[in-house]
PDB file of C-alpha atoms in Angstrom:
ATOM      1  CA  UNK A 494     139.271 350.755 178.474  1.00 52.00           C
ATOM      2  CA  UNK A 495     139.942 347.964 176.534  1.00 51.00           C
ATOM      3  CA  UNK A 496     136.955 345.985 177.178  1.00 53.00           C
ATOM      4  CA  UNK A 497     134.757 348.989 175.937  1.00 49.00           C
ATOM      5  CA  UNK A 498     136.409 349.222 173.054  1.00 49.00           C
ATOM      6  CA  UNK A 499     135.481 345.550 172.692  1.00 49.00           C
ATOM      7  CA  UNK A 500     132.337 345.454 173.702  1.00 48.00           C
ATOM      8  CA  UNK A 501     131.093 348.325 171.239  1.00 47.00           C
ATOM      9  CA  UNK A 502     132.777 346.714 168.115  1.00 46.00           C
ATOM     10  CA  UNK A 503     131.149 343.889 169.086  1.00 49.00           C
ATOM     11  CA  UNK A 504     127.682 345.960 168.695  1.00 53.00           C
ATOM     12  CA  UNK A 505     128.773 347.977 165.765  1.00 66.00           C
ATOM     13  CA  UNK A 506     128.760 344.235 163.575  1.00 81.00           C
ATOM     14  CA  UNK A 507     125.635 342.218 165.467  1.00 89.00           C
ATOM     15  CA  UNK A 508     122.204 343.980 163.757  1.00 90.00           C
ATOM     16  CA  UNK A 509     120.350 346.095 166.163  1.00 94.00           C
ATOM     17  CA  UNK A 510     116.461 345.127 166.539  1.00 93.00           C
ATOM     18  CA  UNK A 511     115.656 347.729 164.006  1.00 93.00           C
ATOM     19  CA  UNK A 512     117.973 346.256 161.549  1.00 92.00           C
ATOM     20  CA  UNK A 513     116.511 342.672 161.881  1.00 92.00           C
ATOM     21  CA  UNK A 514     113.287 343.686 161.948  1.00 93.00           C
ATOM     22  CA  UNK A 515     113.305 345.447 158.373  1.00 91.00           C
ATOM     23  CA  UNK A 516     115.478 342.594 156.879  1.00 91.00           C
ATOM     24  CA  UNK A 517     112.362 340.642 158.240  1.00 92.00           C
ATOM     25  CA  UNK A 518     109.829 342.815 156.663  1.00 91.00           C
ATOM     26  CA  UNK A 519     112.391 343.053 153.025  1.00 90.00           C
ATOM     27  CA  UNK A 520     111.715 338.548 152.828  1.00 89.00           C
ATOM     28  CA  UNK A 521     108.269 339.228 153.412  1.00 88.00           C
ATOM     29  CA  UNK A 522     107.893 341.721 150.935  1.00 84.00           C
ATOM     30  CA  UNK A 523     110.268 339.218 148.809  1.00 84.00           C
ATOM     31  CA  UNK A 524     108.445 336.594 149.252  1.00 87.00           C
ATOM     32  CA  UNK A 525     104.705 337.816 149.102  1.00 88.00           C
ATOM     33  CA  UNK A 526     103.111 337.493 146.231  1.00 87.00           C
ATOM     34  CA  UNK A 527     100.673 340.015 144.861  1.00 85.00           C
ATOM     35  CA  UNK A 528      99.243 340.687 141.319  1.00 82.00           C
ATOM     36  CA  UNK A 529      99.745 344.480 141.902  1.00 77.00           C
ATOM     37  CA  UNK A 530     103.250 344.584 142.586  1.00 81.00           C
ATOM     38  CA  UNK A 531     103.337 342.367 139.360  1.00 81.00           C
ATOM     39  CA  UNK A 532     104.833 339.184 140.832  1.00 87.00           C
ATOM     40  CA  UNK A 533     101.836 336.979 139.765  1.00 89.00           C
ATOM     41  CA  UNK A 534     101.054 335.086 136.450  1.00 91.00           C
ATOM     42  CA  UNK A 535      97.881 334.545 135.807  1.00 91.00           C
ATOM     43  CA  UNK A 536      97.774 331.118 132.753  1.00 93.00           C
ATOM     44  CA  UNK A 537      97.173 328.037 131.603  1.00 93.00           C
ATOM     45  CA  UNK A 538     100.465 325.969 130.895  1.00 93.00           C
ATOM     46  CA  UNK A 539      98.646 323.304 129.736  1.00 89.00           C
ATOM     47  CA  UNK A 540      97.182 325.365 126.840  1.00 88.00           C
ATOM     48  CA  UNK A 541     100.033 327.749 126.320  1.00 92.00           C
ATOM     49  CA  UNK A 542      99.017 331.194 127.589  1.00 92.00           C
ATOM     50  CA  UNK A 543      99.370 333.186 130.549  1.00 94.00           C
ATOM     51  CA  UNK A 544      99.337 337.290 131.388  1.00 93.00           C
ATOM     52  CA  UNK A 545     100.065 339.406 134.238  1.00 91.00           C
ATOM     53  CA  UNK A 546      98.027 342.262 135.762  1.00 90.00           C
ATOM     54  CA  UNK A 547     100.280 344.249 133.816  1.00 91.00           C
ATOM     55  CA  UNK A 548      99.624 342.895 130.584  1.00 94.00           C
ATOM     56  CA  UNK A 549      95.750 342.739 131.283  1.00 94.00           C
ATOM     57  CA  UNK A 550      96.047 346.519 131.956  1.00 94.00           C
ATOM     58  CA  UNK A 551      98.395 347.492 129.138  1.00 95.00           C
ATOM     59  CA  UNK A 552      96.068 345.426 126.756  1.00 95.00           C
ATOM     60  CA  UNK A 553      93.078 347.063 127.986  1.00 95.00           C
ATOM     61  CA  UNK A 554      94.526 350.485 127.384  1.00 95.00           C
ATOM     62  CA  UNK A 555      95.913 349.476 123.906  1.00 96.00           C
ATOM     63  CA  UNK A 556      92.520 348.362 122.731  1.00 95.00           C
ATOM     64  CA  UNK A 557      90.381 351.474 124.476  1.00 93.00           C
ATOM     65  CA  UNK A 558      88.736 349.172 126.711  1.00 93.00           C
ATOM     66  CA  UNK A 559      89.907 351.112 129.515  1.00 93.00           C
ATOM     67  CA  UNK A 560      90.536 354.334 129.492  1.00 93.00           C
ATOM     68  CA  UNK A 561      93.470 354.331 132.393  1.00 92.00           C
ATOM     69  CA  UNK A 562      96.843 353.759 131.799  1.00 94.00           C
ATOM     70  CA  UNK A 563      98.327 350.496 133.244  1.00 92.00           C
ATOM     71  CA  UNK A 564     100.017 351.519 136.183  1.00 90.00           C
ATOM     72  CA  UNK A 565      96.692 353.132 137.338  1.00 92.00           C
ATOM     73  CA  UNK A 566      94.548 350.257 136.414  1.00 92.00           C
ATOM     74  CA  UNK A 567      96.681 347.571 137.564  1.00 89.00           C
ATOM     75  CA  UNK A 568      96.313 347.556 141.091  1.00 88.00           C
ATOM     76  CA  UNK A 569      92.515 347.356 140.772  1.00 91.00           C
ATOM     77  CA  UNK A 570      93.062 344.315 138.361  1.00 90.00           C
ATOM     78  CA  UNK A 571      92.427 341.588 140.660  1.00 86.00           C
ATOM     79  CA  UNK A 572      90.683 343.558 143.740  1.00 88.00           C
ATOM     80  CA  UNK A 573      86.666 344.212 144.128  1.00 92.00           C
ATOM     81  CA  UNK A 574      86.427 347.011 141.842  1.00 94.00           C
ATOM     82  CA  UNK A 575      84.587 347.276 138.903  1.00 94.00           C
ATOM     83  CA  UNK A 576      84.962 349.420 135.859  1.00 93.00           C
ATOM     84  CA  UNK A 577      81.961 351.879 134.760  1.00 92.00           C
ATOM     85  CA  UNK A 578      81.995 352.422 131.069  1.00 91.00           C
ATOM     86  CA  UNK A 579      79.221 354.628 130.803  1.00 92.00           C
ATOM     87  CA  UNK A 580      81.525 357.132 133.561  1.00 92.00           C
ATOM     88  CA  UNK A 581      85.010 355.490 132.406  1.00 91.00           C
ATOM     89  CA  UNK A 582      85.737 355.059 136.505  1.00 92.00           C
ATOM     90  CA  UNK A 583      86.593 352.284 138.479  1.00 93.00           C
ATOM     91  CA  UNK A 584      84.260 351.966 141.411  1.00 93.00           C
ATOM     92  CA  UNK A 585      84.450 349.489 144.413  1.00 94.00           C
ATOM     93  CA  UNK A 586      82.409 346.134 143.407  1.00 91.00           C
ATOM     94  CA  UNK A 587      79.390 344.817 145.051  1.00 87.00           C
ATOM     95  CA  UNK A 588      77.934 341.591 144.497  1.00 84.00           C
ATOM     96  CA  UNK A 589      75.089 341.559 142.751  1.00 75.00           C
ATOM     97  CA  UNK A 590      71.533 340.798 145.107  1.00 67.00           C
ATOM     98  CA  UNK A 591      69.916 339.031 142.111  1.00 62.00           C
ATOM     99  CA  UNK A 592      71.103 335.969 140.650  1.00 54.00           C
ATOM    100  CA  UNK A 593      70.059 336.624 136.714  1.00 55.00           C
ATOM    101  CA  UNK A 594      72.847 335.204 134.763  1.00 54.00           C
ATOM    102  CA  UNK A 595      72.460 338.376 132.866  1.00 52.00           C
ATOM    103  CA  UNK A 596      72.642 340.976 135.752  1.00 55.00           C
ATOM    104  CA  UNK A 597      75.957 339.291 136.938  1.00 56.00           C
ATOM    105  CA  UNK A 598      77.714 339.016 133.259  1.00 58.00           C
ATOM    106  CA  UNK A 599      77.556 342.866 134.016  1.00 68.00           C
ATOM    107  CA  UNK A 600      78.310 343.043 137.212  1.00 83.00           C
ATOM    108  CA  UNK A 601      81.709 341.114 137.203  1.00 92.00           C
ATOM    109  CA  UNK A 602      84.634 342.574 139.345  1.00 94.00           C
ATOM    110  CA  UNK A 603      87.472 344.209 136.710  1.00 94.00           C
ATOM    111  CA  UNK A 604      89.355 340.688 136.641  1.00 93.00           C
ATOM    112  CA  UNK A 605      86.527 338.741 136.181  1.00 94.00           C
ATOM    113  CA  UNK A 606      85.025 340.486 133.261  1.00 94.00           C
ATOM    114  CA  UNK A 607      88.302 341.145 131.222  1.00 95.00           C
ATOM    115  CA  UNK A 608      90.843 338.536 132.094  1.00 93.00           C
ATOM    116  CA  UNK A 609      88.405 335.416 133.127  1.00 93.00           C
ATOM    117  CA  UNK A 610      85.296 336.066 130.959  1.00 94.00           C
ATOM    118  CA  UNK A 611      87.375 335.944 127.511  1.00 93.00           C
ATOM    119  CA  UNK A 612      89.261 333.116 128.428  1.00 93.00           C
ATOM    120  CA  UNK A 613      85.823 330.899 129.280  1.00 92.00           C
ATOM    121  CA  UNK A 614      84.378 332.536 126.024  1.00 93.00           C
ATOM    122  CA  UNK A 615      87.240 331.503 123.763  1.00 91.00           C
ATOM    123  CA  UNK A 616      87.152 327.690 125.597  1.00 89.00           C
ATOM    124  CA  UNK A 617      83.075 327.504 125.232  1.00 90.00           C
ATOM    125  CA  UNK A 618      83.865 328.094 121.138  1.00 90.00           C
ATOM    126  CA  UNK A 619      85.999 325.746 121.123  1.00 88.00           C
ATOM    127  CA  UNK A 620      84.334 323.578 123.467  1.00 87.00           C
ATOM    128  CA  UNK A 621      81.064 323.936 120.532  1.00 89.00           C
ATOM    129  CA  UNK A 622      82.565 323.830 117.779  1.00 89.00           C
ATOM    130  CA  UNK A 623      84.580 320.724 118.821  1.00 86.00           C
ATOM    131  CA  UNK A 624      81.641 318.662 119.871  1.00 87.00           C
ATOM    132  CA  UNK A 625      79.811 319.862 116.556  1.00 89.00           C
ATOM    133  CA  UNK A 626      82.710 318.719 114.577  1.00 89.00           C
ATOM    134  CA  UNK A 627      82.202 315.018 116.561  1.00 86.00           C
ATOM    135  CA  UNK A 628      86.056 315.737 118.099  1.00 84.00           C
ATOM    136  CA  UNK A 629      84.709 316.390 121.853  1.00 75.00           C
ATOM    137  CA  UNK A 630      87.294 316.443 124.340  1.00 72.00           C
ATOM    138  CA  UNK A 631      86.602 314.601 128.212  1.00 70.00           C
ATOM    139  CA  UNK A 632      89.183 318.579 128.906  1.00 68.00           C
ATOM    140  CA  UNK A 633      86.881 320.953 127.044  1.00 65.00           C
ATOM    141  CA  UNK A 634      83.129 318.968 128.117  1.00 59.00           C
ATOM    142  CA  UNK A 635      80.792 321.383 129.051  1.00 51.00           C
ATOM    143  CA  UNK A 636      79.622 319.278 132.184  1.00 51.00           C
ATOM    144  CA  UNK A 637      83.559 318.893 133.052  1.00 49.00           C
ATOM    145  CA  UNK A 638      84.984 320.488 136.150  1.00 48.00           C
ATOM    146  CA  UNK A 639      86.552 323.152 133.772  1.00 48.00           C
ATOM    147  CA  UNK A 640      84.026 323.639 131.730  1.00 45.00           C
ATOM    148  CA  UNK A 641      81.491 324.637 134.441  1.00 46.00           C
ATOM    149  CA  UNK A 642      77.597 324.473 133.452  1.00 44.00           C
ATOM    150  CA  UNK A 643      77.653 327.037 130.433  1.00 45.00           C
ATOM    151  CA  UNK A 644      77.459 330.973 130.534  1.00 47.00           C
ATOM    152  CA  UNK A 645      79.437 332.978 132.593  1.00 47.00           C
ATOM    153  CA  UNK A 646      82.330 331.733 134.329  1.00 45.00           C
ATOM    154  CA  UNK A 647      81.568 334.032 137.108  1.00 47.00           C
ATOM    155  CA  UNK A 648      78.454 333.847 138.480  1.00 45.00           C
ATOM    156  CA  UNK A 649      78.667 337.124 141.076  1.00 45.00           C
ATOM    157  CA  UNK A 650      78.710 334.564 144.447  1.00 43.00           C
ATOM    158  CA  UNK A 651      80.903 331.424 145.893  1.00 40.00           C
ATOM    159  CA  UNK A 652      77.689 329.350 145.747  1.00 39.00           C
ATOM    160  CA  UNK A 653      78.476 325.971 143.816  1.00 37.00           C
ATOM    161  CA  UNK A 654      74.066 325.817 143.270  1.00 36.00           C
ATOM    162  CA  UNK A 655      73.913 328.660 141.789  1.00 37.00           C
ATOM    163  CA  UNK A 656      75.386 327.821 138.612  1.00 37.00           C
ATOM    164  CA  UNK A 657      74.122 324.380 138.297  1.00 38.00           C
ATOM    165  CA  UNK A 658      76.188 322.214 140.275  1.00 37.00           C
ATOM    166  CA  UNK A 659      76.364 320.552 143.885  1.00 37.00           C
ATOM    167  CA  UNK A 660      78.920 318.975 145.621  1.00 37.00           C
ATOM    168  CA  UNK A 661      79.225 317.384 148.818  1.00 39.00           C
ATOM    169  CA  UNK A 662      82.177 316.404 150.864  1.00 35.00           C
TER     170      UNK A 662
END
């Protein structure tokens, strides 16, 4: 009798499977980042700025950009969705088929087009107006690795060639 008393306080303090298998799946969720649960910062500490999905969404409300309030918008933030103005929806993002610099400035996903386009806009200025002023910077060239090939930071596909530029390894 006393042995079974032993034996089940024994189990009552060593986790059942159950038990260990949530507190495995509660680090994972801890440790998993994910710009929709707002645990990702999207910046530049080199040049001082940086935003969350949050942010981007509560900004883009603020300024009727969006028509959505942030916690609806944000977890299509960094995801392939794309927001209609003309309907004020967000639809799921294709890639564009043609490769018009023009047709993919408008067909950006939602991150692309309101958190990466205005950051490569505001660097381009200052990019032009530096080199203008004879201050260029080796960080701001146009040619540079940051500074792409001109026009839109996101050119709609992962191909290197289509915005200029080859590489080889």
């Amino acid at each position: 009798n006393n042995r079974s008393s032993n034996n089940s306080s024994n189990n009552n303090n060593s986790p059942t499977k159950e038990q260990r298998q949530q507190t495995m799946e509660h680090e994972i969720n801890l440790w998993t980042f994910d710009p929709a649960k707002n645990n990702v910062v999207f910046g530049s500490a080199l040049f001082g700025w940086g935003f969350t999905a949050t942010s981007l969404a509560r900004a883009l409300f603020q300024q009727n950009r969006v028509p959505l309030k942030p916690l609806q918008l944000r977890p299509y933030i960094f995801g392939d969705y794309k927001y209609n103005a003309d309907t004020q929806k967000v639809l799921k993002w294709k890639p564009s088929s043609t490769s018009a610099a023009s047709d993919n400035y408008n067909n950006m996903p939602i991150f692309a087009e309101f958190g990466l386009q205005p950051i490569w806009d505001i660097y381009q200025g200052v990019a032009t107006a530096s080199q203008a002023m004879g201050q260029a910077s080796a960080l701001l060239a146009t040619n540079s690795s940051f500074g792409g090939s001109g026009g839109s930071l996101y050119n709609g596909n992962n191909n290197d060639s289509a915005n200029g530029s080859s590489s080889s390894s």
